[in-house]
Short mmCIF file of C-alpha atoms in Angstrom, two decimals:
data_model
loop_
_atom_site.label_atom_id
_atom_site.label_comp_id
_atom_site.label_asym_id
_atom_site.label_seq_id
_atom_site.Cartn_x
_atom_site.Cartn_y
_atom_site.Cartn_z
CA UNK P 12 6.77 -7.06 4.16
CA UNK P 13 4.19 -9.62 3.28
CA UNK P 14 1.73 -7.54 4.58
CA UNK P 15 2.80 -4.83 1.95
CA UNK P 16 2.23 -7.08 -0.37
CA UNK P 17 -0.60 -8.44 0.58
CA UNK P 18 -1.79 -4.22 0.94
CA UNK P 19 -0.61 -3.76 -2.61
CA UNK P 20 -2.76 -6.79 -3.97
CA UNK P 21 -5.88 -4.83 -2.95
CA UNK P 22 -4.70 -1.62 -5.40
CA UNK P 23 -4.97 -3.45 -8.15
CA UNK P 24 -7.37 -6.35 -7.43
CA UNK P 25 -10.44 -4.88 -9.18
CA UNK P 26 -8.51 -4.81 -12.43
CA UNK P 27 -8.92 -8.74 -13.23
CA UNK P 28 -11.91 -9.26 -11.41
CA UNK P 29 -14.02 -6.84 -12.46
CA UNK P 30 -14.11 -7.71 -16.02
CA UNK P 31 -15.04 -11.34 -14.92
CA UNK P 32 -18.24 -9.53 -12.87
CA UNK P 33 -19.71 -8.63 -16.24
CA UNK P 34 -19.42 -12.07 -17.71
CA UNK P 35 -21.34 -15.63 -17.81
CA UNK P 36 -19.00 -16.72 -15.13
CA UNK P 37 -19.62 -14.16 -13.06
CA UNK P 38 -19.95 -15.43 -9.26
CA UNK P 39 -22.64 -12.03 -8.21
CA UNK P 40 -26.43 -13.24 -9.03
CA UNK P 41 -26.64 -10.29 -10.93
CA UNK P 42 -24.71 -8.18 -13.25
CA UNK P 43 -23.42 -4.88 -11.79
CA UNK P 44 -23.68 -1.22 -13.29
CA UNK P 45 -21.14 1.19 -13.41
CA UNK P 46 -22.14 2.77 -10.39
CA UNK P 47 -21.81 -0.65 -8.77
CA UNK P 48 -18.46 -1.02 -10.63
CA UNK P 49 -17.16 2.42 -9.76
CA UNK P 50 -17.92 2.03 -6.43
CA UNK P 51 -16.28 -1.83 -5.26
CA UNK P 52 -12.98 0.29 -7.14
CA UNK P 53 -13.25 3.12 -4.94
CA UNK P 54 -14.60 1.80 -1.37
CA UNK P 55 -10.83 0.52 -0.60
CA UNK P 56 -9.83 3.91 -0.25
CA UNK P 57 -12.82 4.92 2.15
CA UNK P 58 -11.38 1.81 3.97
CA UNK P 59 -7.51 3.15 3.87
CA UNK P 60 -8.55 6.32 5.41
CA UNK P 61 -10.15 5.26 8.78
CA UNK P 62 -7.28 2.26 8.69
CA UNK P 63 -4.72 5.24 10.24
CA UNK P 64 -6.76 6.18 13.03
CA UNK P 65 -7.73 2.84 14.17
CA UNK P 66 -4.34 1.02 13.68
CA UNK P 67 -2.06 4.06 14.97
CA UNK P 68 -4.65 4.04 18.29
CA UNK P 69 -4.24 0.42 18.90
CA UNK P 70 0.06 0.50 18.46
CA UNK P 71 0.28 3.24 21.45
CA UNK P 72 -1.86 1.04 23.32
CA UNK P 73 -1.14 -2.44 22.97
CA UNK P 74 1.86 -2.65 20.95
CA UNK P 75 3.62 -2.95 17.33
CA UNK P 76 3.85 -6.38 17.46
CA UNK P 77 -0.15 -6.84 18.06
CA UNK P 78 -1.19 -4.03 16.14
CA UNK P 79 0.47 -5.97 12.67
CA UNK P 80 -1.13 -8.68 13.58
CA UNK P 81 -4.80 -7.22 14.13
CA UNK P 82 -4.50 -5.56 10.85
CA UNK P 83 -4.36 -9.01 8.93
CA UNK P 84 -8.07 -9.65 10.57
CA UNK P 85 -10.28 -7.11 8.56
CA UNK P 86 -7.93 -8.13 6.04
CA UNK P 87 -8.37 -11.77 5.86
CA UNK P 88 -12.24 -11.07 6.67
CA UNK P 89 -12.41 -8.90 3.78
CA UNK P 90 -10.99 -11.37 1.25
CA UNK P 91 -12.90 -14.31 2.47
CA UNK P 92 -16.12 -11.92 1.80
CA UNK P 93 -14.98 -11.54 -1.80
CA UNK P 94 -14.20 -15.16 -2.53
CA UNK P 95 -17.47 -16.52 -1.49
CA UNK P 96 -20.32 -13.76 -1.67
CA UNK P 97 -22.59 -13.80 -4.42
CA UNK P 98 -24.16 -10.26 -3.60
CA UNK P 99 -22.78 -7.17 -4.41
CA UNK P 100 -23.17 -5.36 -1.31
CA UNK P 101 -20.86 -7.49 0.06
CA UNK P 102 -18.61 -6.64 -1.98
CA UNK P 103 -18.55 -3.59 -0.80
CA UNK P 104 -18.31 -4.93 2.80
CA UNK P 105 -15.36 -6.91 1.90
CA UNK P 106 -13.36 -4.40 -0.19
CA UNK P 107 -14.34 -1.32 2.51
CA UNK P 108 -12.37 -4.21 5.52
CA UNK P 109 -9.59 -5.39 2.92
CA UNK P 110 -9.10 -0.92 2.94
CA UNK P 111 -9.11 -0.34 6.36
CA UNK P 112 -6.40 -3.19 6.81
CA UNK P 113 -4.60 -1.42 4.24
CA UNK P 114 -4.00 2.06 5.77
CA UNK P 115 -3.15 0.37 9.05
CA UNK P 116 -0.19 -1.44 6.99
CA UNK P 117 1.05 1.70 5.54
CA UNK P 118 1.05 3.63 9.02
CA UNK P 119 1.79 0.80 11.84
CA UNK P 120 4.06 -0.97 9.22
CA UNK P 121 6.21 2.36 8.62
CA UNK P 122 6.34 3.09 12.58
CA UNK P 123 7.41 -0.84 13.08
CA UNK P 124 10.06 -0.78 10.29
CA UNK P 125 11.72 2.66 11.71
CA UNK P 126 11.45 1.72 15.16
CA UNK P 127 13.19 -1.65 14.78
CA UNK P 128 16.56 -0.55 12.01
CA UNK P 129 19.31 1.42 12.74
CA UNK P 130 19.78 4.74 11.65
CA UNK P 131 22.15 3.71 8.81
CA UNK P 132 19.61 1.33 6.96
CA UNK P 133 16.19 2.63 8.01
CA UNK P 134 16.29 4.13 4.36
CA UNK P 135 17.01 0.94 2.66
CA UNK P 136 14.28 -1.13 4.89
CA UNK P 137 11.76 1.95 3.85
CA UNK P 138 12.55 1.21 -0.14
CA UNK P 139 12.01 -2.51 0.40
CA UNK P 140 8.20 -1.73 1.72
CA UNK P 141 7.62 0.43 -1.34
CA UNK P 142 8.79 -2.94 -3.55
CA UNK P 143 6.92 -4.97 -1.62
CA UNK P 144 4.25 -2.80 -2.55
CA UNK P 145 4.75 -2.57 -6.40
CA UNK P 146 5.30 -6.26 -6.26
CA UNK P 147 1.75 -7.12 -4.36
CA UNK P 148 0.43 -4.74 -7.12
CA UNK P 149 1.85 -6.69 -9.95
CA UNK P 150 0.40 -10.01 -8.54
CA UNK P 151 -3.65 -9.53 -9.36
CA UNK P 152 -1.72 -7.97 -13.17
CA UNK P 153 -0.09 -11.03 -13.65
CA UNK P 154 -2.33 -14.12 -12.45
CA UNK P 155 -5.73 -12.64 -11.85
CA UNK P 156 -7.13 -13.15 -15.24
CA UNK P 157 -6.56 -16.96 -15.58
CA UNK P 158 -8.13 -17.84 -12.34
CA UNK P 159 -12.08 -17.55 -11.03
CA UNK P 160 -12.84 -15.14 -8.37
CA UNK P 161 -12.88 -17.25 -5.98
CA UNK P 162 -9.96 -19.41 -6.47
CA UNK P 163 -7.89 -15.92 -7.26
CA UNK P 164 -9.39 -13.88 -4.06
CA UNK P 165 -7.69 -17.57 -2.10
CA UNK P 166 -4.46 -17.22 -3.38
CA UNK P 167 -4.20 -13.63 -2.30
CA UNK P 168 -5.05 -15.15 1.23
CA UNK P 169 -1.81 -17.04 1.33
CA UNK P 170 0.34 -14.13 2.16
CA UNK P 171 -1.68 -13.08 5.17
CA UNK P 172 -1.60 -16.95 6.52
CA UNK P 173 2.65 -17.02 6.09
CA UNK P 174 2.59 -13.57 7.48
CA UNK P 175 0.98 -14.22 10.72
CA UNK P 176 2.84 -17.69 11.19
CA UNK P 177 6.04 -16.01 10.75
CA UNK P 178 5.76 -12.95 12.17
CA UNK P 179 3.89 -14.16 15.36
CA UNK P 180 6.65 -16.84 15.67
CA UNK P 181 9.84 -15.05 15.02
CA UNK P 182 9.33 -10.90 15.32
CA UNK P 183 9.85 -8.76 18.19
CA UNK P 184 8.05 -6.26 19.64
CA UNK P 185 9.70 -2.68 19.30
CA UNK P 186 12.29 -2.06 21.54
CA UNK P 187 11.05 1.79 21.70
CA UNK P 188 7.30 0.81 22.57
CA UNK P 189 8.89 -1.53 25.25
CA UNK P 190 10.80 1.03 26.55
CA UNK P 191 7.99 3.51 26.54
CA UNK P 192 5.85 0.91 28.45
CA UNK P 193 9.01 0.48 31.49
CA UNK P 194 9.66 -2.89 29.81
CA UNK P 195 13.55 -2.56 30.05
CA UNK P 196 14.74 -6.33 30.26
CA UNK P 197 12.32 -6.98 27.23
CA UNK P 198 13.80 -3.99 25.33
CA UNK P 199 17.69 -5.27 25.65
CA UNK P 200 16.53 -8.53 24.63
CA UNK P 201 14.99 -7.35 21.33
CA UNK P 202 17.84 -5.11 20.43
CA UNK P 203 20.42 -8.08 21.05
CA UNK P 204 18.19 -10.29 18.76
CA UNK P 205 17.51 -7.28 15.79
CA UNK P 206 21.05 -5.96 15.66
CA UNK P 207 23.31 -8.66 17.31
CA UNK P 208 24.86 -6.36 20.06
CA UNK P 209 26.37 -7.10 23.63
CA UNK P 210 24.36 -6.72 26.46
CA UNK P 211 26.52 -3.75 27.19
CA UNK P 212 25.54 -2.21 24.00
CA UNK P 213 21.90 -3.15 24.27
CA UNK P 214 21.97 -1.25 27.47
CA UNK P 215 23.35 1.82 26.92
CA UNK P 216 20.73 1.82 23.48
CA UNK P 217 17.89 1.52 25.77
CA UNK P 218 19.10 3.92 27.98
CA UNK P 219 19.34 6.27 24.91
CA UNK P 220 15.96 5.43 24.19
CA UNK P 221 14.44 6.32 27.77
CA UNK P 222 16.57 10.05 26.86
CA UNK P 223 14.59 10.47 24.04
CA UNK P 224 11.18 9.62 25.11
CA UNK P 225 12.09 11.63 28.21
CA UNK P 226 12.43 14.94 26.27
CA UNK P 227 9.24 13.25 23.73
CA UNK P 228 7.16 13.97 27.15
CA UNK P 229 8.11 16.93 27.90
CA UNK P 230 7.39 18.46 24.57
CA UNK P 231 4.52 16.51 23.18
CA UNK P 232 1.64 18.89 22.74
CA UNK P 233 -0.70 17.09 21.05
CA UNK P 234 -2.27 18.26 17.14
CA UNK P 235 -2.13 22.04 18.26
CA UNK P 236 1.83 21.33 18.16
CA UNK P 237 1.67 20.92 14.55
CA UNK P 238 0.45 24.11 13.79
CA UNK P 239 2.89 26.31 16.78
CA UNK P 240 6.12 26.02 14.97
CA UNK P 241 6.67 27.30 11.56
CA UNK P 242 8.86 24.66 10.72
CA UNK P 243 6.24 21.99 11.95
CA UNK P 244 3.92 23.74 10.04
CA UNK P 245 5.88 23.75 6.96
CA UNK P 246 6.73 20.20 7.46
CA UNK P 247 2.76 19.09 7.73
CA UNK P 248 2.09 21.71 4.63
CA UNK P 249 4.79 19.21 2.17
CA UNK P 250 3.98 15.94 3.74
CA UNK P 251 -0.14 16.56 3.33
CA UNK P 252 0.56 17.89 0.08
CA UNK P 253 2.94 15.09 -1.12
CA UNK P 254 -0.63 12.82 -0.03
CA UNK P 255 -2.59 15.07 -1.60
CA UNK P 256 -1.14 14.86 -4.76
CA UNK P 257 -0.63 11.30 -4.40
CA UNK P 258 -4.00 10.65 -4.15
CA UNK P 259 -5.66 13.50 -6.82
CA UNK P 260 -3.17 12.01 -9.80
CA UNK P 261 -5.60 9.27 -10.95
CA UNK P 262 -3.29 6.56 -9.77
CA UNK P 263 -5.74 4.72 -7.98
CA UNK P 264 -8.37 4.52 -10.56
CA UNK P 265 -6.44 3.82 -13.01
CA UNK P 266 -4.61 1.02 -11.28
CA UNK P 267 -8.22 -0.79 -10.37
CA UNK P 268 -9.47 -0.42 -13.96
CA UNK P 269 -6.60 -0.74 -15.84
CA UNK P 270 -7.53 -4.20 -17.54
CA UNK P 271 -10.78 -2.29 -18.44
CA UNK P 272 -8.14 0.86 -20.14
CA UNK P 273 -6.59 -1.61 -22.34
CA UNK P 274 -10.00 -3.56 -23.54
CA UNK P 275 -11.16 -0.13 -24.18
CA UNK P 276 -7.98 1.32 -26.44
CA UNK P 277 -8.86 -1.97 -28.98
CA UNK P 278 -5.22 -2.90 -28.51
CA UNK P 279 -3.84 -5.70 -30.46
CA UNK P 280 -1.96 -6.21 -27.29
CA UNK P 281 -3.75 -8.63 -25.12
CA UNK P 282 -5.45 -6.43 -21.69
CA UNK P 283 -3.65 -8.99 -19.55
CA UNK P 284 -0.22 -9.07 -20.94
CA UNK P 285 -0.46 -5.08 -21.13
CA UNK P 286 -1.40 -5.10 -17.39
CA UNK P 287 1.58 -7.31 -16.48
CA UNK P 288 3.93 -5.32 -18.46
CA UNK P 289 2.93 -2.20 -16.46
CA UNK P 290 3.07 -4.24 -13.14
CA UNK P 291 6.58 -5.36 -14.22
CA UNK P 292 8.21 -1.73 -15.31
CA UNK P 293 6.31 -0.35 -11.88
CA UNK P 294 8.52 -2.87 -9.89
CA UNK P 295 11.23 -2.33 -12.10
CA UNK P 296 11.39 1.54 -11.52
CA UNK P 297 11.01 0.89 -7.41
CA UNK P 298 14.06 -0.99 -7.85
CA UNK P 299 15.56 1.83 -9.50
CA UNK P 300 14.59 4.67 -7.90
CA UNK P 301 16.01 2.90 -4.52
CA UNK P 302 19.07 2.28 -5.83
CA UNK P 303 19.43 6.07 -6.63
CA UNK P 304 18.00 7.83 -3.83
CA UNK P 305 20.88 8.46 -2.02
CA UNK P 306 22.46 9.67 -5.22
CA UNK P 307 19.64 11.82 -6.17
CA UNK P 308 18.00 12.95 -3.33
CA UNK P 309 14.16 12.38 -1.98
CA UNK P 310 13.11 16.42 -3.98
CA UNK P 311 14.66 15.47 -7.56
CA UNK P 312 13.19 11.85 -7.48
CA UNK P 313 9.90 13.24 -5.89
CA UNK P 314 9.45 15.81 -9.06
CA UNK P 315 10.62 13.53 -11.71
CA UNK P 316 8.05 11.43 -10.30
CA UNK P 317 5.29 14.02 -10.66
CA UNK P 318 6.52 15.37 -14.00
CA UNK P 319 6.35 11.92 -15.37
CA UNK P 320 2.76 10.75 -13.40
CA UNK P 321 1.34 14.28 -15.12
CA UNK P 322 3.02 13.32 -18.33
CA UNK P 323 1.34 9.62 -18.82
CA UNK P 324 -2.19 11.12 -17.40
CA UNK P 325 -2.12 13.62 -19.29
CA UNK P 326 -1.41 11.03 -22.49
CA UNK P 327 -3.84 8.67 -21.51
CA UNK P 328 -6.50 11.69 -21.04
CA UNK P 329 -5.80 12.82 -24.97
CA UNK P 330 -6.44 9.49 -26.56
CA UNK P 331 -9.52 8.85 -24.66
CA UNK P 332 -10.53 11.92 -25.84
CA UNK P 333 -9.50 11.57 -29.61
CA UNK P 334 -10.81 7.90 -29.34
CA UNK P 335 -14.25 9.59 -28.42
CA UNK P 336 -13.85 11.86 -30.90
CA UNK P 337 -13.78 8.99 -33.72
CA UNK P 338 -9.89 10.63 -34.47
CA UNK P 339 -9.12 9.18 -37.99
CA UNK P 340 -5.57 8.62 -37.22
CA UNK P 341 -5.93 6.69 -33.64
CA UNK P 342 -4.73 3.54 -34.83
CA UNK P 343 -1.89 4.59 -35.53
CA UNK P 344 -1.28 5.67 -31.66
CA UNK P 345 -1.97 2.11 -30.52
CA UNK P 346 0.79 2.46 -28.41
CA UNK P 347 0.16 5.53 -25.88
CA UNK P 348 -2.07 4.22 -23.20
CA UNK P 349 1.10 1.58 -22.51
CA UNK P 350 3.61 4.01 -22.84
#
């Protein structure tokens, strides 16, 4: 989960630092634009869409295990980039690897994490990535504005280094892409290590396993699948619109310039402290929302979700607009870009 962490430090990374790219301490030999601004926000995501491809590729061919670890490469070459460049189109260079990484994490990571639990706390392991998330978001919130570039763009390449001492030392691979690869002896050995069972036990489990991919192979049909089946179809329809969604609320953008927001509302609040506090209730509601999913159910929590991101955009939207506007009473409102 460090690597979710270290994947949610690059959401929010442009809020501190790009401030700091306008100023006398700035380490670029020249100022940037908007358009220059605009775009080192927005090339991560460029990156996090051709991570999926590459990263789910390499897992069916050389493993899980591997896979993780390749991911921390771009990553680690990304953030280097950032902490020593002086030229902006490096930047871009940087924050388009530090991406890619990213959507590997969120795909390989989520096939790792299902493929190693047990059925009765794959749910629970699945909240603990989206914390690990909120938390590598807070991070950049938090520290990013009292360090230089440089020194701040190190510190987020700590995670990676304990990441890929500990995980290369002490993780398995999957026990289903061992089994899918006729590595059987491997396999038992992995499942007695992740869930402390007898040999016995391992055994029949892999043997379970081999039933499953069995019937995988006889019905995998490739994309077209997808699109035979009405209730594939209906499932792709929800889960590309859930991404969709996702995506087209503004969370992104305002996450990478939300230091910016807060400079711009002429709070009395500090940018900085108001960009922790949001890091800290984000984490805070992660927490909460785990706690109650079983309770609730994924659909309720999924809408209150939306109803609430549509809310505070919505918000956010009106007093930009009345701030434009030179609204008499905007003072007063202080208060609603935080809230």
């Amino acid at each position: 989960n460090l690597l979710a962490f270290t994947a949610g430090i690059g959401f929010s990374w442009t809020s501190p630092v790009l401030p700091k790219l306008h100023g006398a301490n700035s380490p670029l030999s020249t100022p940037i634009d908007a358009s220059q601004e605009s775009l080192i926000a927005s090339i991560l995501c460029v990156g996090a869409a051709i991570g999926p491809f590459l990263f789910g590729y390499l897992a069916d061919k050389i493993g899980r295990k591997k896979t993780l670890l390749s991911i921390a490469v771009p990553m680690i070459v990304g953030i280097t980039t950032l902490a020593f460049t002086d030229q902006v189109k490096l930047y871009y260079f940087g924050r388009l690897l530090y991406g890619i990484g990213s959507g590997g994490v969120f795909t390989v990571l989520t096939m790792y994490t299902g493929e190693i639990t047990a059925d009765y706390n794959r749910g629970k392991f699945s909240c603990i990535l989206g914390i690990f998330v909120a938390l590598g978001v807070l991070y950049p919130f938090s520290i990013g504005g009292f360090l230089s570039v440089r020194i701040f763009c190190l510190s987020c390449f700590l995670p990676l280094q304990v990441f890929l001492i500990f995980f290369t030392l002490y993780a398995p691979e999957s026990p289903s892409y061992l089994v899918r690869t006729s590595r059987y002896d491997e396999a038992e050995t992995a499942l007695i290590n992740l869930h402390s069972l007898t040999k016995c036990q391992a055994r029949d489990d892999v043997s379970e396993l081999q039933r499953i991919q069995d019937l995988q192979a006889k019905t995998k049909g490739g994309v077209a699948e997808l699109f035979n089946s009405k209730g594939t179809r209906k499932a792709f329809i929800i889960s590309a619109g859930l991404l969709i969604i996702q995506q087209f609320s503004g969370i992104n953008a305002v996450t990478g310039f939300m230091e910016n927001i807060f400079r711009a509302t002429g709070s009395s609040i500090p940018p900085q402290a108001a960009t922790t506090l949001v890091g800290v209730i984000q984490v805070v509601t992660v927490f909460i929302t785990s706690s109650l999913i079983e309770k609730l159910g994924r659909k309720f929590l999924l809408m209150a979700s939306a109803m609430g991101a549509a809310a505070s955009i919505i918000l956010l939207g009106l007093y930009f607009f009345l701030h434009k506007h030179e609204f008499r009473l905007l003072e007063y409102f202080w208060w609603l870009p935080i809230s």
